PDB file of C-alpha atoms in Angstrom:
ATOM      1  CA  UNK P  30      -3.396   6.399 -17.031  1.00 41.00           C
ATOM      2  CA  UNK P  31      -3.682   3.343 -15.367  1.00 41.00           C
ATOM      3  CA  UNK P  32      -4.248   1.861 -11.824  1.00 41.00           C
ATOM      4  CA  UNK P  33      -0.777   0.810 -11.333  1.00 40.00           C
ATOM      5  CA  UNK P  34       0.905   3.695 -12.950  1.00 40.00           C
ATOM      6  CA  UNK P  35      -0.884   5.987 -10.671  1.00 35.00           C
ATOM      7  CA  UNK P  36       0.284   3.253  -8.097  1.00 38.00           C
ATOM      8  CA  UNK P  37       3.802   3.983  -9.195  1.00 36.00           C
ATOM      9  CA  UNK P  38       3.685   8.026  -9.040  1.00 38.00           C
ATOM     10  CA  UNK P  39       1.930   7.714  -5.536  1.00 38.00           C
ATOM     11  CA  UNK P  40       4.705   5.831  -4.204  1.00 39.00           C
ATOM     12  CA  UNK P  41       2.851   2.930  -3.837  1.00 37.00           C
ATOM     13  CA  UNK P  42      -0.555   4.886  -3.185  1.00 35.00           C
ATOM     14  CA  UNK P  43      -3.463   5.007  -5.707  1.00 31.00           C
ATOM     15  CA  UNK P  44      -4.575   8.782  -6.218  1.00 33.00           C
ATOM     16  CA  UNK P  45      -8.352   9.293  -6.053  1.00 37.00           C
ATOM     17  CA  UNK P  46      -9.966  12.462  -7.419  1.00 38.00           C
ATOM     18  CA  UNK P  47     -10.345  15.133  -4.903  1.00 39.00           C
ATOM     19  CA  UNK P  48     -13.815  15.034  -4.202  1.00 41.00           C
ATOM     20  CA  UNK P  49     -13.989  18.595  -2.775  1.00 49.00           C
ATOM     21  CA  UNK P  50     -15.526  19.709   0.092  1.00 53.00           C
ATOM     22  CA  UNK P  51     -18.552  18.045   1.358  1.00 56.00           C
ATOM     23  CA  UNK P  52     -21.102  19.258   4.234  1.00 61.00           C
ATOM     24  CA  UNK P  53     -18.869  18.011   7.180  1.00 60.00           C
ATOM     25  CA  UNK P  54     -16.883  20.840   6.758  1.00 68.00           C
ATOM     26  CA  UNK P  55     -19.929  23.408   6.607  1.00 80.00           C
ATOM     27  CA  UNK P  56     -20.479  25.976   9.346  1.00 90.00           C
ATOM     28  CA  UNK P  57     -24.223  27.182   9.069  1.00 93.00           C
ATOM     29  CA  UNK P  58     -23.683  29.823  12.284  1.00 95.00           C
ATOM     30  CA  UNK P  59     -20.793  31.386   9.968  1.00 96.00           C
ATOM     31  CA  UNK P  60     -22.810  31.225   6.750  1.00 96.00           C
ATOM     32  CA  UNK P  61     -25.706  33.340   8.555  1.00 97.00           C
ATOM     33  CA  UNK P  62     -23.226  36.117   9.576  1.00 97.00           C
ATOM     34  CA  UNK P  63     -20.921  36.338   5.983  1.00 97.00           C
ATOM     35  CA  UNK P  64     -25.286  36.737   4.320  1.00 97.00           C
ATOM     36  CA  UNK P  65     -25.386  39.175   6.691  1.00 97.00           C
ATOM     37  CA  UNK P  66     -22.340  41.039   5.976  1.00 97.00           C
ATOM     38  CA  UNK P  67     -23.718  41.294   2.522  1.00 97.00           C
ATOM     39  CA  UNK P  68     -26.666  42.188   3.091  1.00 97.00           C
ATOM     40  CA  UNK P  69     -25.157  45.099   5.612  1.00 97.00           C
ATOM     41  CA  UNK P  70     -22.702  46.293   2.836  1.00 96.00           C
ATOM     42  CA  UNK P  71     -26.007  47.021   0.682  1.00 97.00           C
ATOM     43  CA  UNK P  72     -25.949  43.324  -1.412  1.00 97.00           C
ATOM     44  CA  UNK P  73     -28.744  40.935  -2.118  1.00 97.00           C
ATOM     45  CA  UNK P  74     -27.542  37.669  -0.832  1.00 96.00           C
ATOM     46  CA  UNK P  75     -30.290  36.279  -2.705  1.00 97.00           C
ATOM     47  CA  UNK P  76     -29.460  37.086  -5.748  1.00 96.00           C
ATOM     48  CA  UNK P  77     -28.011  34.038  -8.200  1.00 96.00           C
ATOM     49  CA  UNK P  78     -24.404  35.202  -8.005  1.00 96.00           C
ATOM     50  CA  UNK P  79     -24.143  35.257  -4.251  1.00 97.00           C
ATOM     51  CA  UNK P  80     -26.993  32.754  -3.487  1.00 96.00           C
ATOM     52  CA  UNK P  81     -23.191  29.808  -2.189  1.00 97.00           C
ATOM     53  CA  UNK P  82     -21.201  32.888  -1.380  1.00 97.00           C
ATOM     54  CA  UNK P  83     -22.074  32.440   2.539  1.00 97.00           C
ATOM     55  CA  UNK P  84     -20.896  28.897   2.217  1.00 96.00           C
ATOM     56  CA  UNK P  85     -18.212  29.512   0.112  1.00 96.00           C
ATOM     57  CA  UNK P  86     -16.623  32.390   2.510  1.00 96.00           C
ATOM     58  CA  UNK P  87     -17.439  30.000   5.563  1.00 96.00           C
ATOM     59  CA  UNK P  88     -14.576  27.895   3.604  1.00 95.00           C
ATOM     60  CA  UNK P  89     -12.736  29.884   2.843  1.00 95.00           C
ATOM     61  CA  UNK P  90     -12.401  31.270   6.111  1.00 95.00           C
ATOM     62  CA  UNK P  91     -12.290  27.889   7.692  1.00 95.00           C
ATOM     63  CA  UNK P  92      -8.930  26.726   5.944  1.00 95.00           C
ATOM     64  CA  UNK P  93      -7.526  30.305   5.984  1.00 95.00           C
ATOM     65  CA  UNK P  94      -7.436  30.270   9.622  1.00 96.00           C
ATOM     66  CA  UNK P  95      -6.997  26.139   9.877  1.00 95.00           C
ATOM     67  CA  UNK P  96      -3.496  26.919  12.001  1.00 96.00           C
ATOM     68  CA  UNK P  97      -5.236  27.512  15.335  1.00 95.00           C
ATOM     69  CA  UNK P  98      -5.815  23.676  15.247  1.00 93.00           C
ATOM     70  CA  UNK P  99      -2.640  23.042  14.345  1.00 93.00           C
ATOM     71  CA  UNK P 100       0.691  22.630  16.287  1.00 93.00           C
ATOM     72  CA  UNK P 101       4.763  22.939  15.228  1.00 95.00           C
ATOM     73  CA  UNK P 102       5.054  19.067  16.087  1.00 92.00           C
ATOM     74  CA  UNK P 103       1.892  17.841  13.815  1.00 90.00           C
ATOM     75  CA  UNK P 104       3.328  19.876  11.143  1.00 92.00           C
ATOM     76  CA  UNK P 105       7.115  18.464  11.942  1.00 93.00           C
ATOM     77  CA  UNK P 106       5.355  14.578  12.444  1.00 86.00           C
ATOM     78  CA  UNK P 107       8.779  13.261  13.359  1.00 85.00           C
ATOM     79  CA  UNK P 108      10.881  14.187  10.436  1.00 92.00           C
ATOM     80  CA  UNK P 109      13.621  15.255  12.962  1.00 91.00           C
ATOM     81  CA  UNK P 110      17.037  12.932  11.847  1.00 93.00           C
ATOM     82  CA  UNK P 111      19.742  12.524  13.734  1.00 90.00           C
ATOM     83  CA  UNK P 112      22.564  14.014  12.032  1.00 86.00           C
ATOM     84  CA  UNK P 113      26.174  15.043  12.560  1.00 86.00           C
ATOM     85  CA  UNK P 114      26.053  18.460  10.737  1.00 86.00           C
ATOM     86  CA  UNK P 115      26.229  21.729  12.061  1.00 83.00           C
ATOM     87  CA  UNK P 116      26.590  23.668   9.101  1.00 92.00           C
ATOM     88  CA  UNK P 117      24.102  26.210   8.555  1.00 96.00           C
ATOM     89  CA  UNK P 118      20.916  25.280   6.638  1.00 97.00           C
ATOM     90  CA  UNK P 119      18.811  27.280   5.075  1.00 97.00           C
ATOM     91  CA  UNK P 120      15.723  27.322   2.662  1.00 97.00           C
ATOM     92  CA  UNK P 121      14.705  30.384   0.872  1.00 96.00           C
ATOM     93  CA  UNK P 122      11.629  31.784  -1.079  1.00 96.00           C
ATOM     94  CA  UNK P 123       9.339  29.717   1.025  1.00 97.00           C
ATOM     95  CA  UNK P 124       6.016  31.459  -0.005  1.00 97.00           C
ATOM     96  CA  UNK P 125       3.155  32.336   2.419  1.00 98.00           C
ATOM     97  CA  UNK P 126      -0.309  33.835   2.384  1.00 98.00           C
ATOM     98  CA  UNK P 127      -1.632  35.353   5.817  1.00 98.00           C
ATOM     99  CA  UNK P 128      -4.365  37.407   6.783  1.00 97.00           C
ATOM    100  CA  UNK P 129      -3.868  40.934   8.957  1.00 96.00           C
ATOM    101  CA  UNK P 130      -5.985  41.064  11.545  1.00 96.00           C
ATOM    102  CA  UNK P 131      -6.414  44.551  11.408  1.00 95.00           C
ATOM    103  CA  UNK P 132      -8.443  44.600   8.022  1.00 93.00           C
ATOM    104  CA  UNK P 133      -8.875  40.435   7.473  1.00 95.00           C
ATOM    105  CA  UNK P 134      -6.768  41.216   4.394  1.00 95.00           C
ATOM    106  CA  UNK P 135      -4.754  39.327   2.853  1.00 96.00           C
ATOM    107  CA  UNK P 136      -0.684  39.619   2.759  1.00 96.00           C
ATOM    108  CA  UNK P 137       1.528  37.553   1.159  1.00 97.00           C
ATOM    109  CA  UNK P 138       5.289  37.063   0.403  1.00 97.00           C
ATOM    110  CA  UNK P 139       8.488  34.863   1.389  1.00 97.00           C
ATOM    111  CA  UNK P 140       9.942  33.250   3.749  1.00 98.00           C
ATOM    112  CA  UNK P 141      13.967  32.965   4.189  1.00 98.00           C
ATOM    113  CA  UNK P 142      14.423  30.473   7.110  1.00 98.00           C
ATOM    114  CA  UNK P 143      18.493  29.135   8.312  1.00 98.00           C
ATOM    115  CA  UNK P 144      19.454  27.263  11.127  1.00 97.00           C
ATOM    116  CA  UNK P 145      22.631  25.973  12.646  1.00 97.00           C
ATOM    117  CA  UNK P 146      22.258  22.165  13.731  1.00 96.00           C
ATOM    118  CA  UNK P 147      23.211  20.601  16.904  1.00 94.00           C
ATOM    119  CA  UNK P 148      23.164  17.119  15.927  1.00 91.00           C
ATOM    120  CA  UNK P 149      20.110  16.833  14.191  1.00 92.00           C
ATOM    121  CA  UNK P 150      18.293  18.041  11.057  1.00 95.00           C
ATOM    122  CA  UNK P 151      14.402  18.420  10.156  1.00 95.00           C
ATOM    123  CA  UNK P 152      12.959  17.426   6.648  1.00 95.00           C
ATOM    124  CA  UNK P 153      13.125  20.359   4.239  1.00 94.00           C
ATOM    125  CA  UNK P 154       9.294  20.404   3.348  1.00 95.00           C
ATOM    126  CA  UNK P 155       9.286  20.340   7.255  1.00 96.00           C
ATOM    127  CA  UNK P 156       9.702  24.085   7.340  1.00 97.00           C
ATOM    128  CA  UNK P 157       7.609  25.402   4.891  1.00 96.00           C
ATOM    129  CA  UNK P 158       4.513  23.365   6.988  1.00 96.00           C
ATOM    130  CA  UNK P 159       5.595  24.934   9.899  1.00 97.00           C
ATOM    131  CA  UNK P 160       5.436  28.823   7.953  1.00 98.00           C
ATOM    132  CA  UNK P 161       1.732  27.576   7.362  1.00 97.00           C
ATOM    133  CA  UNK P 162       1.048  26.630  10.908  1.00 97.00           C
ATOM    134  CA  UNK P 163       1.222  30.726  12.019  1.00 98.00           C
ATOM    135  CA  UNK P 164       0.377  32.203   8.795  1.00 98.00           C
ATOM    136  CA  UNK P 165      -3.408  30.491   8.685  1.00 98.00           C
ATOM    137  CA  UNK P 166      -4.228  32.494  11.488  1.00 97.00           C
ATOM    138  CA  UNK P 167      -5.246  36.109  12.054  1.00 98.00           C
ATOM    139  CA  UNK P 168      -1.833  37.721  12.250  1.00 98.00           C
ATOM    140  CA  UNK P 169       0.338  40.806  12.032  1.00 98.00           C
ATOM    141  CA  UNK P 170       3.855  40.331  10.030  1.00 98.00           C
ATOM    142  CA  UNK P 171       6.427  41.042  13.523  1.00 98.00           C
ATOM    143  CA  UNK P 172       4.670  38.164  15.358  1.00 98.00           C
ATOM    144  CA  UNK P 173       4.346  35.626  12.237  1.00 98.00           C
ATOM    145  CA  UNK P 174       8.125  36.171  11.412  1.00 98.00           C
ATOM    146  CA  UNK P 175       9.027  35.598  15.905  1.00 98.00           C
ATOM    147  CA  UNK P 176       6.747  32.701  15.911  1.00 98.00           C
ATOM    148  CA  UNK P 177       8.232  31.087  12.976  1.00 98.00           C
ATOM    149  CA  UNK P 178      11.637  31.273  14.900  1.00 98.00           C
ATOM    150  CA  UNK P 179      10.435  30.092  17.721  1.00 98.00           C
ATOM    151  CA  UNK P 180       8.616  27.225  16.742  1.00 97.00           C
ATOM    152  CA  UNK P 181      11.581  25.923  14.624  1.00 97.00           C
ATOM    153  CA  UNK P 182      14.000  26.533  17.983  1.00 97.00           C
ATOM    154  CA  UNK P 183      11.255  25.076  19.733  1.00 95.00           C
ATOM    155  CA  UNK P 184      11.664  21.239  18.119  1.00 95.00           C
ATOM    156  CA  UNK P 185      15.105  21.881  16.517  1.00 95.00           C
ATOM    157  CA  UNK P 186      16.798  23.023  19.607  1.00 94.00           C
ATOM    158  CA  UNK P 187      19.576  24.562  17.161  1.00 96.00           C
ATOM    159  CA  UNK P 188      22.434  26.821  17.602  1.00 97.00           C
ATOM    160  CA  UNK P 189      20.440  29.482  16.232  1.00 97.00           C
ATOM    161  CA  UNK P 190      17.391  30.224  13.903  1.00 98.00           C
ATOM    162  CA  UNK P 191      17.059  32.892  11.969  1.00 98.00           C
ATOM    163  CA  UNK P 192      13.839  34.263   9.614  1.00 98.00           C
ATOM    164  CA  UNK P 193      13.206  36.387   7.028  1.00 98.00           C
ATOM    165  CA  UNK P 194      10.163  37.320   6.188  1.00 98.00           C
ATOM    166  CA  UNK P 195       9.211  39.787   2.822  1.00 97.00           C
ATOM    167  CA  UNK P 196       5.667  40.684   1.941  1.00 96.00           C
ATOM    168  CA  UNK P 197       3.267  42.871   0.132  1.00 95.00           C
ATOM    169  CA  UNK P 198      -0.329  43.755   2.243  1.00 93.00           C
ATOM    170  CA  UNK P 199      -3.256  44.383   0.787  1.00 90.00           C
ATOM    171  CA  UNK P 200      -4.528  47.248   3.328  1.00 88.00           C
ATOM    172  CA  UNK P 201      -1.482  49.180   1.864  1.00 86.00           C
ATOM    173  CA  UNK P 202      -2.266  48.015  -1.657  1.00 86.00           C
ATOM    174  CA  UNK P 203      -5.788  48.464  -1.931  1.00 83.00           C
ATOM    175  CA  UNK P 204      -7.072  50.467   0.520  1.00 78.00           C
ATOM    176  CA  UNK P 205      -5.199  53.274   2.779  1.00 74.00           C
ATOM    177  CA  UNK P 206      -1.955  54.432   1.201  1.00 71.00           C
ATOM    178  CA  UNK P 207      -2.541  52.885  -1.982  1.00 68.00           C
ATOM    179  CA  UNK P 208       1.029  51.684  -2.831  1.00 72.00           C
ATOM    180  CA  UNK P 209       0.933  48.839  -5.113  1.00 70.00           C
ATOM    181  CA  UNK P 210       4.988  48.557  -4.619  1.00 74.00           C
ATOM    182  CA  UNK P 211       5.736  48.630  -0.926  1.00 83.00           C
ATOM    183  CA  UNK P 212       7.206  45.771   1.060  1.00 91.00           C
ATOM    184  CA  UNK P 213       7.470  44.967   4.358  1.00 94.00           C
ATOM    185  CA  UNK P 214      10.641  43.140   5.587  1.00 97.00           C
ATOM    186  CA  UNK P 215      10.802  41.334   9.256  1.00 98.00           C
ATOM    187  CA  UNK P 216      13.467  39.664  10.717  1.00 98.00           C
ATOM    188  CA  UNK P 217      13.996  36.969  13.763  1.00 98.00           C
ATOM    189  CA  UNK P 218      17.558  36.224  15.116  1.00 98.00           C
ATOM    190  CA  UNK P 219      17.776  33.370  18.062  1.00 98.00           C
ATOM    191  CA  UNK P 220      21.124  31.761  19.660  1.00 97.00           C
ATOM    192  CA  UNK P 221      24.108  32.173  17.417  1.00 97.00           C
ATOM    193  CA  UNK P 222      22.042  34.183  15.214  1.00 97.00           C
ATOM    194  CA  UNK P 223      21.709  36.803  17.694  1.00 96.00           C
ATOM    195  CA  UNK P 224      24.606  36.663  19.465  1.00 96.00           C
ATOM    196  CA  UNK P 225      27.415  35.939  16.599  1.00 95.00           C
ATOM    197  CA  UNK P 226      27.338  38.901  13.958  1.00 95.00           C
ATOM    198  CA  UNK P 227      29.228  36.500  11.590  1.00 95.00           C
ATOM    199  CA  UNK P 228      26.475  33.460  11.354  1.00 96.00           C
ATOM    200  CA  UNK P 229      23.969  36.749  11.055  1.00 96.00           C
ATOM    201  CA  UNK P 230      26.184  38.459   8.577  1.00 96.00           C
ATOM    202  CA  UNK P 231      26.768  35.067   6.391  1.00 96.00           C
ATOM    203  CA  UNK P 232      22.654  34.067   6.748  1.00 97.00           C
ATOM    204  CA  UNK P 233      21.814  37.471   5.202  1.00 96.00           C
ATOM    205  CA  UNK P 234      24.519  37.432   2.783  1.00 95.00           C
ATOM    206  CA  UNK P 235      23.331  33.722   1.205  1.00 95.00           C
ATOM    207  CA  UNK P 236      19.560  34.563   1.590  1.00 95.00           C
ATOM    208  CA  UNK P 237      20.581  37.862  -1.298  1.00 90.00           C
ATOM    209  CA  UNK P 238      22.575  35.872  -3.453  1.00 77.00           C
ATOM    210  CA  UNK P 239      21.036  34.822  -6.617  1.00 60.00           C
ATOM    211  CA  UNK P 240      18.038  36.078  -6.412  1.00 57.00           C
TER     212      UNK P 240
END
């Protein structure tokens, strides 16, 4: 494909190859403890097929966890319209990937997010970067799914947010209880959410339909 057809599909952008990451994004302290780890677990770090799995994990970890550096307004990076709607909103199936700080295991699962405007709207894409901002970070499901709300009330200042949130964890999964089918299902209700059983009742109703 050519320069200005990738021009075109950019928007006006030319697409470069990702060049991956590069040493700026190394942490050598974190490498030393994850070749520990292996070492304490009975492993040879040193052997071919773990000789970049320090660095690797030190990655890993790095953009697992990148929400701590990250706040609901970056994420939102004023896609909040002015708009004279205040019919409820909602996007569903918005999937995220965590890790429980109990077991630094992974969970996983989907988000079901509504809110009632009060004269203004966010970008749609808007809310699924906001689900990443708390779920890179160390977390437990109940405060993922309150933080979610309350970030969205936070720069929305809405009648009412509500969240869903279903998910599968891998310390029930693989480890513990062992039960490869079990979900866990939170909920947040603010404003009109919480206080009008009708919005609440009509949110849950459209976030089971067609599914």
């Amino acid at each position: 494909m050519n320069r200005k057809a990738l021009e075109i599909l950019a928007g006006g952008r030319y697409l470069q190859e990702d060049p991956g990451p590069d040493d700026s994004t190394r942490d050598p302290a974190l490498e030393v403890e994850v070749r520990k780890m292996l070492q304490l677990i009975g492993e040879n770090p040193s052997r071919e097929g773990l000789l970049d799995t320090p660095k690797r994990v030190s990655r890993a970890l790095h953009f697992l966890t990148s929400g701590y550096d990250l706040r609901v307004t970056d994420a939102v990076s004023g896609a909040l319209f002015e708009e004279h709607c205040e019919e409820m909103v909602i996007v569903k199936d918005v999937e995220f990937y965590s890790l429980c700080e109990h077991h630094i295991l992974p969970f996983y699962g989907r988000a079901h997010i509504g809110y009632l405007p009060k004269g203004r709207v966010i970008g749609l894409s808007k809310i699924a970067r906001v689900v990443d901002v708390f779920a890179r970070r160390l977390q437990v499901q109940e405060r993922l799914t309150t933080q979610i709300a309350s970030g969205l009330q936070d720069v929305l200042d809405a009648h009412g947010v509500a969240v869903v949130l279903e998910a599968s964890h891998f310390c029930m999964i693989m480890r513990g209880v062992q039960k490869q089918n079990s979900k866990t299902v939170t909920s947040s209700m603010l404003g009109a959410f919480r206080e009008d059983s009708r919005s609440r009742s009509e949110f849950m109703e459209l976030i089971r339909s067609h599914r």
